[in-house]
Short mmCIF file of C-alpha atoms and ligand atoms in Angstrom, two decimals:
data_model
loop_
_atom_site.label_atom_id
_atom_site.label_comp_id
_atom_site.label_asym_id
_atom_site.label_seq_id
_atom_site.Cartn_x
_atom_site.Cartn_y
_atom_site.Cartn_z
CA UNK Z 1 128.38 79.53 94.48
CA UNK Z 2 131.13 77.61 95.39
CA UNK Z 3 133.25 79.52 92.87
CA UNK Z 4 132.00 82.71 94.43
CA UNK Z 5 133.38 81.87 97.87
CA UNK Z 6 136.54 82.22 96.70
CA UNK Z 7 136.20 85.95 95.71
CA UNK Z 8 135.58 87.21 99.41
CA UNK Z 9 139.30 87.97 99.48
CA UNK Z 10 138.75 90.95 97.03
CA UNK Z 11 136.28 92.57 99.21
CA UNK Z 12 137.16 95.90 100.42
CA UNK Z 13 137.41 96.28 104.47
CA UNK Z 14 136.51 99.81 104.23
CA UNK Z 15 135.38 102.29 101.43
CA UNK Z 16 138.38 104.20 101.68
CA UNK Z 17 140.29 101.30 100.37
CA UNK Z 18 138.43 101.86 96.90
CA UNK Z 19 139.58 103.92 94.25
CA UNK Z 20 136.98 106.81 93.12
CA UNK Z 21 135.00 106.68 90.13
CA UNK Z 22 133.71 109.17 87.89
CA UNK Z 23 130.10 109.22 86.63
CA UNK Z 24 131.64 108.31 83.02
CA UNK Z 25 133.18 105.20 84.03
CA UNK Z 26 129.75 103.56 84.68
CA UNK Z 27 128.13 105.15 81.67
CA UNK Z 28 126.63 102.46 79.23
CA UNK Z 29 124.63 102.47 76.15
CA UNK Z 30 123.00 99.67 75.06
CA UNK Z 31 121.00 98.79 71.83
CA UNK Z 32 117.96 96.65 71.11
CA UNK Z 33 117.61 96.36 67.61
CA UNK Z 34 114.23 95.77 67.22
CA UNK Z 35 113.82 97.70 64.20
CA UNK Z 36 117.16 95.88 62.38
CA UNK Z 37 116.70 92.34 63.79
CA UNK Z 38 112.99 91.46 63.37
CA UNK Z 39 113.47 87.99 64.79
CA UNK Z 40 114.10 89.49 68.23
CA UNK Z 41 110.59 91.22 68.05
CA UNK Z 42 108.39 88.23 69.18
CA UNK Z 43 109.70 88.51 72.55
CA UNK Z 44 108.77 92.03 72.86
CA UNK Z 45 105.72 92.36 71.02
CA UNK Z 46 101.89 92.69 72.36
CA UNK Z 47 98.86 91.83 70.66
CA UNK Z 48 98.23 95.64 69.91
CA UNK Z 49 101.73 95.71 68.14
CA UNK Z 50 103.39 97.75 70.82
CA UNK Z 51 106.08 97.00 72.86
CA UNK Z 52 105.69 94.68 76.13
CA UNK Z 53 106.74 96.98 78.86
CA UNK Z 54 107.13 93.98 81.38
CA UNK Z 55 110.13 93.12 78.96
CA UNK Z 56 111.37 96.73 79.34
CA UNK Z 57 111.39 96.16 83.08
CA UNK Z 58 113.38 93.18 82.78
CA UNK Z 59 115.90 95.08 80.66
CA UNK Z 60 116.37 98.02 83.13
CA UNK Z 61 116.91 95.73 86.04
CA UNK Z 62 119.69 93.97 84.27
CA UNK Z 63 121.00 97.37 82.87
CA UNK Z 64 120.84 99.16 86.39
CA UNK Z 65 122.92 96.06 87.65
CA UNK Z 66 125.24 96.13 84.91
CA UNK Z 67 125.89 99.80 85.39
CA UNK Z 68 126.89 99.20 88.98
CA UNK Z 69 129.28 96.46 88.13
CA UNK Z 70 130.81 99.07 85.63
CA UNK Z 71 131.53 101.62 88.59
CA UNK Z 72 132.75 98.72 90.57
CA UNK Z 73 134.80 96.95 88.09
CA UNK Z 74 138.18 95.89 89.41
CA UNK Z 75 140.46 95.91 86.20
CA UNK Z 76 142.73 93.06 87.47
CA UNK Z 77 139.95 90.61 88.33
CA UNK Z 78 138.23 88.50 85.95
CA UNK Z 79 135.19 88.14 88.15
CA UNK Z 80 133.59 90.79 90.50
CA UNK Z 81 133.41 90.03 94.25
CA UNK Z 82 130.30 91.76 94.51
CA UNK Z 83 126.56 90.50 94.37
CA UNK Z 84 124.51 93.72 93.23
CA UNK Z 85 120.80 93.45 93.86
CA UNK Z 86 118.10 95.84 93.31
CA UNK Z 87 116.77 97.26 96.33
CA UNK Z 88 114.28 99.90 94.99
CA UNK Z 89 112.72 101.10 91.64
CA UNK Z 90 112.35 104.75 92.88
CA UNK Z 91 110.62 105.92 89.66
CA UNK Z 92 110.06 105.02 86.04
CA UNK Z 93 108.35 107.98 83.97
CA UNK Z 94 107.10 107.17 80.55
CA UNK Z 95 106.86 110.07 78.28
CA UNK Z 96 105.06 108.42 75.29
CA UNK Z 97 101.86 106.28 75.47
CA UNK Z 98 103.18 103.33 73.56
CA UNK Z 99 106.43 102.03 71.80
CA UNK Z 100 106.72 100.65 68.31
CA UNK Z 101 108.07 97.16 67.92
CA UNK Z 102 109.56 97.81 64.61
CA UNK Z 103 112.16 100.80 65.58
CA UNK Z 104 115.46 100.25 67.45
CA UNK Z 105 115.53 101.03 71.29
CA UNK Z 106 118.62 102.48 72.85
CA UNK Z 107 119.02 102.38 76.84
CA UNK Z 108 121.59 104.25 78.49
CA UNK Z 109 122.52 104.50 82.36
CA UNK Z 110 125.16 105.40 84.67
CA UNK Z 111 125.58 105.71 88.57
CA UNK Z 112 124.45 109.04 89.83
CA UNK Z 113 124.69 108.72 93.66
CA UNK Z 114 126.61 106.31 95.94
CA UNK Z 115 126.38 105.63 99.80
CA UNK Z 116 128.55 103.12 101.49
CA UNK Z 117 126.95 100.06 99.80
CA UNK Z 118 124.30 101.61 97.99
CA UNK Z 119 124.19 103.18 94.53
CA UNK Z 120 121.45 105.27 92.98
CA UNK Z 121 121.31 104.59 88.92
CA UNK Z 122 119.76 106.76 86.46
CA UNK Z 123 118.67 105.29 83.22
CA UNK Z 124 117.06 106.64 80.08
CA UNK Z 125 115.45 104.89 76.93
CA UNK Z 126 115.24 106.20 73.48
CA UNK Z 127 113.34 105.11 70.25
CA UNK Z 128 114.50 105.87 66.79
CA UNK Z 129 112.23 108.06 64.76
CA UNK Z 130 113.40 109.17 61.55
CA UNK Z 131 117.15 109.19 62.00
CA UNK Z 132 117.04 110.68 65.46
CA UNK Z 133 116.97 108.54 68.96
CA UNK Z 134 114.22 110.40 70.93
CA UNK Z 135 113.58 110.19 74.87
CA UNK Z 136 110.72 107.87 75.85
CA UNK Z 137 111.34 106.85 79.22
CA UNK Z 138 113.38 107.88 82.65
CA UNK Z 139 114.10 105.59 85.37
CA UNK Z 140 115.77 105.81 88.83
CA UNK Z 141 116.76 102.67 90.44
CA UNK Z 142 118.80 101.95 93.63
CA UNK Z 143 121.13 98.97 94.03
CA UNK Z 144 123.01 97.55 96.66
CA UNK Z 145 126.21 95.83 96.86
CA UNK Z 146 126.51 92.57 98.91
CA UNK Z 147 129.49 90.11 99.39
CA UNK Z 148 130.25 87.25 97.14
CA UNK Z 149 127.77 85.09 98.63
CA UNK Z 150 124.97 87.84 98.97
CA UNK Z 151 125.11 87.07 102.60
CA UNK Z 152 126.40 90.69 103.98
CA UNK Z 153 126.88 94.03 103.04
CA UNK Z 154 129.82 95.24 100.84
CA UNK Z 155 131.44 98.54 100.25
CA UNK Z 156 131.19 100.18 96.95
CA UNK Z 157 133.83 102.55 95.11
CA UNK Z 158 133.01 106.28 96.00
CA UNK Z 159 131.96 108.79 93.19
CA UNK Z 160 134.34 111.58 92.25
CA UNK Z 161 132.21 114.54 90.85
CA UNK Z 162 133.87 116.50 87.98
CA UNK Z 163 131.41 119.15 86.91
CA UNK Z 164 128.73 121.42 88.43
CA UNK Z 165 126.20 119.33 86.49
CA UNK Z 166 127.44 116.11 88.17
CA UNK Z 167 127.40 117.78 91.46
CA UNK Z 168 123.64 118.52 90.69
CA UNK Z 169 122.92 114.68 89.85
CA UNK Z 170 124.61 113.70 93.22
CA UNK Z 171 122.65 116.33 95.01
CA UNK Z 172 119.36 115.02 93.76
CA UNK Z 173 120.57 111.67 94.66
CA UNK Z 174 121.13 113.19 98.40
CA UNK Z 175 117.47 114.65 98.06
CA UNK Z 176 115.94 111.48 97.05
CA UNK Z 177 117.23 109.48 99.77
CA UNK Z 178 115.82 112.25 102.37
CA UNK Z 179 112.62 112.10 100.39
CA UNK Z 180 112.31 108.24 100.69
CA UNK Z 181 113.15 108.35 104.35
CA UNK Z 182 110.06 111.30 104.79
CA UNK Z 183 107.80 109.18 102.69
CA UNK Z 184 108.37 106.03 104.71
CA UNK Z 185 108.26 107.67 107.97
CA UNK Z 186 104.74 109.37 107.39
CA UNK Z 187 103.57 106.11 105.63
CA UNK Z 188 99.80 105.21 106.63
CA UNK Z 189 101.21 102.10 108.10
CA UNK Z 190 102.97 104.38 110.85
CA UNK Z 191 100.75 107.37 111.07
CA UNK Z 192 97.38 108.74 110.92
CA UNK Z 193 96.39 110.31 107.72
CA UNK Z 194 96.34 114.23 107.80
CA UNK Z 195 93.35 116.38 108.20
CA UNK Z 196 92.74 116.76 104.69
CA UNK Z 197 92.91 113.24 103.68
CA UNK Z 198 90.75 112.25 106.64
CA UNK Z 199 88.26 114.79 105.42
CA UNK Z 200 88.58 113.18 101.84
CA UNK Z 201 87.61 109.85 103.04
CA UNK Z 202 84.89 110.89 105.40
CA UNK Z 203 83.19 112.71 102.39
CA UNK Z 204 83.56 109.46 100.44
CA UNK Z 205 81.92 107.77 103.35
CA UNK Z 206 78.97 110.36 103.40
CA UNK Z 207 78.37 110.09 99.71
CA UNK Z 208 77.90 106.18 100.27
CA UNK Z 209 75.39 106.27 103.02
CA UNK Z 210 71.56 105.45 102.20
CA UNK Z 211 69.49 108.77 102.68
CA UNK Z 212 66.55 106.68 103.12
CA UNK Z 213 67.82 104.92 106.47
CA UNK Z 214 69.38 106.67 109.45
CA UNK Z 215 72.35 103.99 109.49
CA UNK Z 216 76.15 104.16 109.18
CA UNK Z 217 75.78 100.63 108.01
CA UNK Z 218 73.61 100.75 104.78
CA UNK Z 219 75.92 101.79 102.11
CA UNK Z 220 74.97 102.51 98.59
CA UNK Z 221 77.27 102.81 95.81
CA UNK Z 222 77.17 106.38 93.87
CA UNK Z 223 76.73 106.26 90.32
CA UNK Z 224 79.64 105.58 88.26
CA UNK Z 225 81.53 104.11 91.16
CA UNK Z 226 82.78 100.67 91.86
CA UNK Z 227 83.64 99.22 95.43
CA UNK Z 228 87.39 98.72 95.51
CA UNK Z 229 86.70 95.22 96.97
CA UNK Z 230 85.52 94.36 93.47
CA UNK Z 231 88.55 95.59 91.65
CA UNK Z 232 90.92 92.94 92.64
CA UNK Z 233 92.93 90.25 90.67
CA UNK Z 234 94.80 87.59 91.75
CA UNK Z 235 97.68 85.15 90.21
CA UNK Z 236 100.14 82.36 91.53
CA UNK Z 237 103.64 81.87 89.79
CA UNK Z 238 105.89 78.88 90.67
CA UNK Z 239 109.48 80.36 90.45
CA UNK Z 240 111.32 78.18 88.33
CA UNK Z 241 114.90 77.72 88.35
CA UNK Z 242 114.97 79.33 84.65
CA UNK Z 243 113.86 82.67 86.48
CA UNK Z 244 116.96 82.66 88.70
CA UNK Z 245 119.63 85.26 88.73
CA UNK Z 246 123.64 84.99 88.87
CA UNK Z 247 123.11 84.78 92.61
CA UNK Z 248 120.51 81.90 92.57
CA UNK Z 249 117.66 83.86 93.42
CA UNK Z 250 114.68 84.88 91.62
CA UNK Z 251 115.41 87.88 89.17
CA UNK Z 252 113.89 91.02 90.26
CA UNK Z 253 112.85 91.92 86.40
CA UNK Z 254 110.72 88.76 86.45
CA UNK Z 255 109.16 89.70 89.39
CA UNK Z 256 108.30 93.13 87.97
CA UNK Z 257 107.15 91.76 84.83
CA UNK Z 258 104.68 89.43 86.25
CA UNK Z 259 103.46 91.90 88.77
CA UNK Z 260 103.18 94.50 85.81
CA UNK Z 261 101.08 92.04 83.71
CA UNK Z 262 98.79 91.16 86.47
CA UNK Z 263 98.58 95.19 87.45
CA UNK Z 264 97.78 95.91 83.59
CA UNK Z 265 95.24 93.23 83.28
CA UNK Z 266 93.43 94.63 86.54
CA UNK Z 267 93.29 98.37 85.03
CA UNK Z 268 92.19 96.61 81.67
CA UNK Z 269 89.33 95.03 83.08
CA UNK Z 270 88.41 98.01 85.58
CA UNK Z 271 88.54 100.72 82.97
CA UNK Z 272 87.09 98.64 80.30
CA UNK Z 273 89.65 99.87 77.57
CA UNK Z 274 93.53 99.37 76.73
CA UNK Z 275 95.47 101.33 79.42
CA UNK Z 276 98.97 102.60 78.87
CA UNK Z 277 101.57 102.68 81.83
CA UNK Z 278 102.49 106.35 82.60
CA UNK Z 279 104.47 105.97 85.86
CA UNK Z 280 106.00 103.04 88.16
CA UNK Z 281 107.30 104.04 91.58
CA UNK Z 282 108.54 103.04 94.79
CA UNK Z 283 108.95 99.21 94.23
CA UNK Z 284 110.95 97.91 97.18
CA UNK Z 285 112.74 94.59 97.12
CA UNK Z 286 112.22 93.80 100.73
CA UNK Z 287 113.33 90.23 100.51
CA UNK Z 288 115.07 87.90 98.01
CA UNK Z 289 112.63 85.36 96.36
CA UNK Z 290 114.05 81.76 96.69
CA UNK Z 291 114.16 79.40 93.72
CA UNK Z 292 110.94 77.01 93.95
CA UNK Z 293 108.84 79.60 95.89
CA UNK Z 294 105.30 80.16 95.15
CA UNK Z 295 104.60 83.38 94.43
CA UNK Z 296 101.24 84.97 95.17
CA UNK Z 297 100.28 88.30 93.29
CA UNK Z 298 97.34 90.29 94.49
CA UNK Z 299 96.58 93.23 92.40
CA UNK Z 300 93.94 95.98 93.05
CA UNK Z 301 92.82 99.30 91.81
CA UNK Z 302 93.17 101.90 95.00
CA UNK Z 303 92.69 105.24 93.25
CA UNK Z 304 91.51 106.56 90.12
CA UNK Z 305 91.08 110.09 88.62
CA UNK Z 306 89.71 111.24 85.29
CA UNK Z 307 91.53 108.70 83.02
CA UNK Z 308 93.79 107.50 85.45
CA UNK Z 309 94.11 104.48 87.30
CA UNK Z 310 96.42 103.85 90.18
CA UNK Z 311 97.02 99.92 90.89
CA UNK Z 312 98.91 98.62 93.93
CA UNK Z 313 100.12 94.89 93.56
CA UNK Z 314 101.18 93.15 96.74
CA UNK Z 315 103.46 90.13 96.32
CA UNK Z 316 104.18 87.14 99.05
CA UNK Z 317 106.03 84.23 98.93
CA UNK Z 318 105.75 80.76 100.44
CA UNK Z 319 107.48 77.60 99.99
CA UNK Z 320 105.91 74.44 99.12
CA UNK Z 321 106.77 72.95 102.50
CA UNK Z 322 105.77 76.15 105.01
CA UNK Z 323 102.19 77.38 104.75
CA UNK Z 324 103.48 81.11 106.11
CA UNK Z 325 103.42 83.88 103.50
CA UNK Z 326 105.97 86.53 103.56
CA UNK Z 327 105.65 89.89 101.64
CA UNK Z 328 108.35 90.41 99.30
CA UNK Z 329 107.42 93.65 97.18
CA UNK Z 330 104.60 96.26 96.81
CA UNK Z 331 104.49 97.50 93.36
CA UNK Z 332 102.59 101.02 92.56
CA UNK Z 333 101.86 101.58 88.96
CA UNK Z 334 100.08 104.25 87.48
CA UNK Z 335 97.96 103.62 84.17
CA UNK Z 336 96.06 105.99 81.56
CA UNK Z 337 93.03 104.51 80.05
CA UNK Z 338 91.57 105.49 76.68
CA UNK Z 339 88.19 106.92 78.28
CA UNK Z 340 87.48 108.11 81.84
CA UNK Z 341 87.30 105.47 84.19
CA UNK Z 342 84.64 104.99 87.51
CA UNK Z 343 85.84 106.20 90.71
CA UNK Z 344 86.67 103.60 93.11
CA UNK Z 345 85.27 103.72 96.69
CA UNK Z 346 86.67 102.15 99.87
CA UNK Z 347 84.31 100.24 102.25
CA UNK Z 348 86.61 99.83 105.27
CA UNK Z 349 89.06 101.58 107.03
CA UNK Z 350 91.98 99.43 105.52
CA UNK Z 351 90.66 100.09 102.03
CA UNK Z 352 90.66 103.84 102.76
CA UNK Z 353 94.09 103.68 103.79
CA UNK Z 354 94.99 102.01 100.54
CA UNK Z 355 92.90 104.58 98.73
CA UNK Z 356 94.90 107.43 100.37
CA UNK Z 357 98.35 105.64 99.92
CA UNK Z 358 97.27 105.29 96.09
CA UNK Z 359 96.52 109.05 95.91
CA UNK Z 360 100.01 109.91 97.57
CA UNK Z 361 101.47 107.60 94.98
CA UNK Z 362 99.50 109.38 92.10
CA UNK Z 363 100.27 112.75 93.32
CA UNK Z 364 104.00 112.05 93.47
CA UNK Z 365 103.89 111.24 89.68
CA UNK Z 366 106.09 113.97 87.92
CA UNK Z 367 104.17 114.59 84.84
CA UNK Z 368 101.32 112.39 83.36
CA UNK Z 369 102.45 111.25 79.73
CA UNK Z 370 104.38 114.24 78.91
CA UNK Z 371 108.00 114.62 78.32
CA UNK Z 372 109.58 115.64 81.78
CA UNK Z 373 111.67 118.99 81.76
CA UNK Z 374 115.00 117.26 82.73
CA UNK Z 375 118.52 116.99 82.09
CA UNK Z 376 119.83 114.32 79.77
CA UNK Z 377 123.56 113.83 80.92
CA UNK Z 378 125.85 113.47 78.21
CA UNK Z 379 129.21 111.84 79.03
CA UNK Z 380 130.72 112.46 75.44
CA UNK Z 381 130.95 116.27 75.97
CA UNK Z 382 130.02 116.16 79.42
CA UNK Z 383 127.34 118.75 79.08
CA UNK Z 384 123.58 118.64 80.08
CA UNK Z 385 121.03 119.23 77.20
CA UNK Z 386 117.61 120.04 78.34
CA UNK Z 387 114.98 117.95 76.53
C1 MYA S 1 130.48 91.73 85.13
C2 MYA S 1 128.97 91.04 85.52
C3 MYA S 1 127.88 91.24 84.59
C4 MYA S 1 126.78 91.34 85.14
C5 MYA S 1 125.55 91.02 84.18
C6 MYA S 1 124.78 91.89 84.26
C7 MYA S 1 123.19 91.41 84.26
C8 MYA S 1 122.97 90.86 85.36
C9 MYA S 1 121.47 90.62 85.71
C10 MYA S 1 121.20 90.17 86.96
C11 MYA S 1 120.39 90.90 87.68
C12 MYA S 1 120.27 90.72 89.15
C13 MYA S 1 119.56 91.40 89.99
C14 MYA S 1 118.29 90.60 90.62
O1 MYA S 1 117.86 90.24 90.03
S1 MYA S 1 118.14 91.24 92.22
C15 MYA S 1 116.67 90.23 92.81
C16 MYA S 1 115.75 91.14 93.36
N1 MYA S 1 116.02 92.09 94.61
C17 MYA S 1 116.30 91.16 95.62
O2 MYA S 1 116.37 90.05 95.85
C18 MYA S 1 116.83 92.29 96.99
C19 MYA S 1 115.81 91.83 98.07
N2 MYA S 1 116.07 92.77 99.37
C20 MYA S 1 117.28 92.35 99.95
O3 MYA S 1 118.12 91.41 99.91
C21 MYA S 1 117.60 93.24 100.99
O4 MYA S 1 116.39 94.28 101.40
C22 MYA S 1 118.57 94.57 100.84
C23 MYA S 1 119.93 93.63 100.68
C24 MYA S 1 118.21 95.27 99.48
C25 MYA S 1 118.82 95.56 101.70
O5 MYA S 1 119.03 94.95 103.02
P1 MYA S 1 118.97 95.58 104.39
O6 MYA S 1 117.76 96.42 104.54
O7 MYA S 1 119.32 94.75 105.39
O8 MYA S 1 120.38 96.37 104.27
P2 MYA S 1 120.93 97.51 105.18
O9 MYA S 1 119.98 97.90 106.00
O10 MYA S 1 122.46 96.73 105.57
O11 MYA S 1 121.25 98.75 104.09
C26 MYA S 1 122.36 98.51 102.97
C27 MYA S 1 122.24 99.91 102.01
O12 MYA S 1 120.94 99.84 101.33
C28 MYA S 1 120.38 100.85 101.35
N3 MYA S 1 118.95 100.38 101.27
C29 MYA S 1 118.26 99.49 101.61
N4 MYA S 1 117.20 99.33 101.19
C30 MYA S 1 117.05 100.58 100.46
C31 MYA S 1 115.78 101.08 99.70
N5 MYA S 1 114.61 100.52 99.97
N6 MYA S 1 115.80 102.14 99.25
C32 MYA S 1 116.83 103.13 99.22
N7 MYA S 1 118.27 102.09 99.75
C33 MYA S 1 118.08 101.22 100.46
C34 MYA S 1 120.56 101.24 102.76
O13 MYA S 1 120.32 102.95 102.57
C35 MYA S 1 122.11 101.17 102.62
O14 MYA S 1 122.93 101.80 101.98
P3 MYA S 1 124.25 102.62 102.48
O15 MYA S 1 123.98 103.61 103.52
O16 MYA S 1 125.06 101.54 102.82
O17 MYA S 1 124.83 103.18 101.16
#
C-alpha cells in the first residue's frame, strides 16, 4: 500500500485530461486450458464431473477487472494508479446446463460503456465443442475506479465509438443504467407492491387459511408446498489473508463463490435433485470486506415456478471485536432443478416481500437455459454476428 500511495500523482484531475479509448483497446481473450492441461481440472471439478460455477465467477471477476485495466492503461507507467473494484454483477446468463471439465474454455471481454468513474464490461465464455468454441455464458459487470489507495473516486478514460454496432452497445449501457435506477427506485424496501403483486400475496394467504376455523391465524400449508422459513441455510467464513485482492480487501470473486455454493446447496436440499444455475443477477458490492472479518451468509429460497428455484443469499460482516453486523452484498441466483419443485409459501409480511422480490428477479431473467439472441462483438473484423 505504501508503494501505491506514490501513484497518486498519476491520477487525472478531470476526465477530459484522459485520452479516449476504443472498445477494441480493452478487448481481451483468455484461455482456460482444462482440456489440454488436465492438472488444472482438479480446481474446477465437481463431483458430478462438471465445472464448478463458483470458480467461473472468480475468473469472471478477475477478467472484468483486467479488462478495465486494459481500457485505462497508461503506456508510460509500470503500474496503474487506479484501484478497480467490482460494484455490480448486473447479469450472468448461462446458455448451457453444465460444462465439461475436459474441454478448453475461452473467455472474452471488453469495456462496453463508461461513465465518469464507472465502466460496464461485457464478457462471454465459450467451450470447445469439436473444433469450434461455442458460446456458453454471457455476463455484464459494472466496475468502479478508485484512487491508488481505494479511498476516493478516480476518473476513467472516455470511450470512443467507431461503428453503429459500438454505438448500439453503448446505448444499451445507458439503458442498463436507467433500468438499474428504475429497479432500485421501485424496490420493495422503498415502495409498496403493485396491485397485481398485492393480489398474488393475498391469494397465497387465502390458500393457507384453515377452512375449519374462522381465523386469520391458523395457517395450513397447501399440498406440495414448503414454508419459506423452512428453506434456509446459513454459513460462516473467516476471511483469511489468502482471499485478499491486490488492494488488501477480500476478493469479490471469493465472496461470490461462497455465496453461490451456499445458494446451490439451498436449492439442492429444497428441490431434492441436482440444480443447475441458469442466471445470476444484481449482485451489488455495497461495502468492501476487510481481511480478518467474519462473513455470515444466509441463503433462502424465495420464489419457485415449475423446475425453477430463485435463491437469495444475504451476506453480512462483523469484525472479531465488534458485534455489529453490516450488510455487504445481496446475491440473486436462479437455478433449474431436474424435476418439478414444491411451491414456497411466505408466512409473514417480510417473507411476502422476499417472495415478490424473488419473483421480480425471476421475471427479469432473459431466457431460461437457452442461447439468447444476442450480438457477439468481434473486434478482429469489427462486425457483429448473431448467434
Ligand atoms: C495491470 C494490473 C493487473 C490486474 C490483474 C487483474 C486481476 C485482478 C483481480 C483482482 C480483482 C479485484 C476486484 C475485487 O475483488 S473488488 C472487491 C469487491 N468489491 C468491493 O469490495 C466494492 C465494495 N463497494 C464499494 O467500495 C463502493 O460501494 C463502490 C466504490 C463500488 C461505490 O461507492 P459509492 O457508491 O460511494 O460511489 P459513488 O456514489 O461515488 O459512485 C461512483 C461510481 O460508481 C457507480 N456505481 C456505484 N454503485 C453502483 C452500482 N451498484 N451499479 C452501477 N454503478 C454503480 C456510480 O454510478 C458512479 O459512476 P460514475 O457516474 O462516476 O460513472
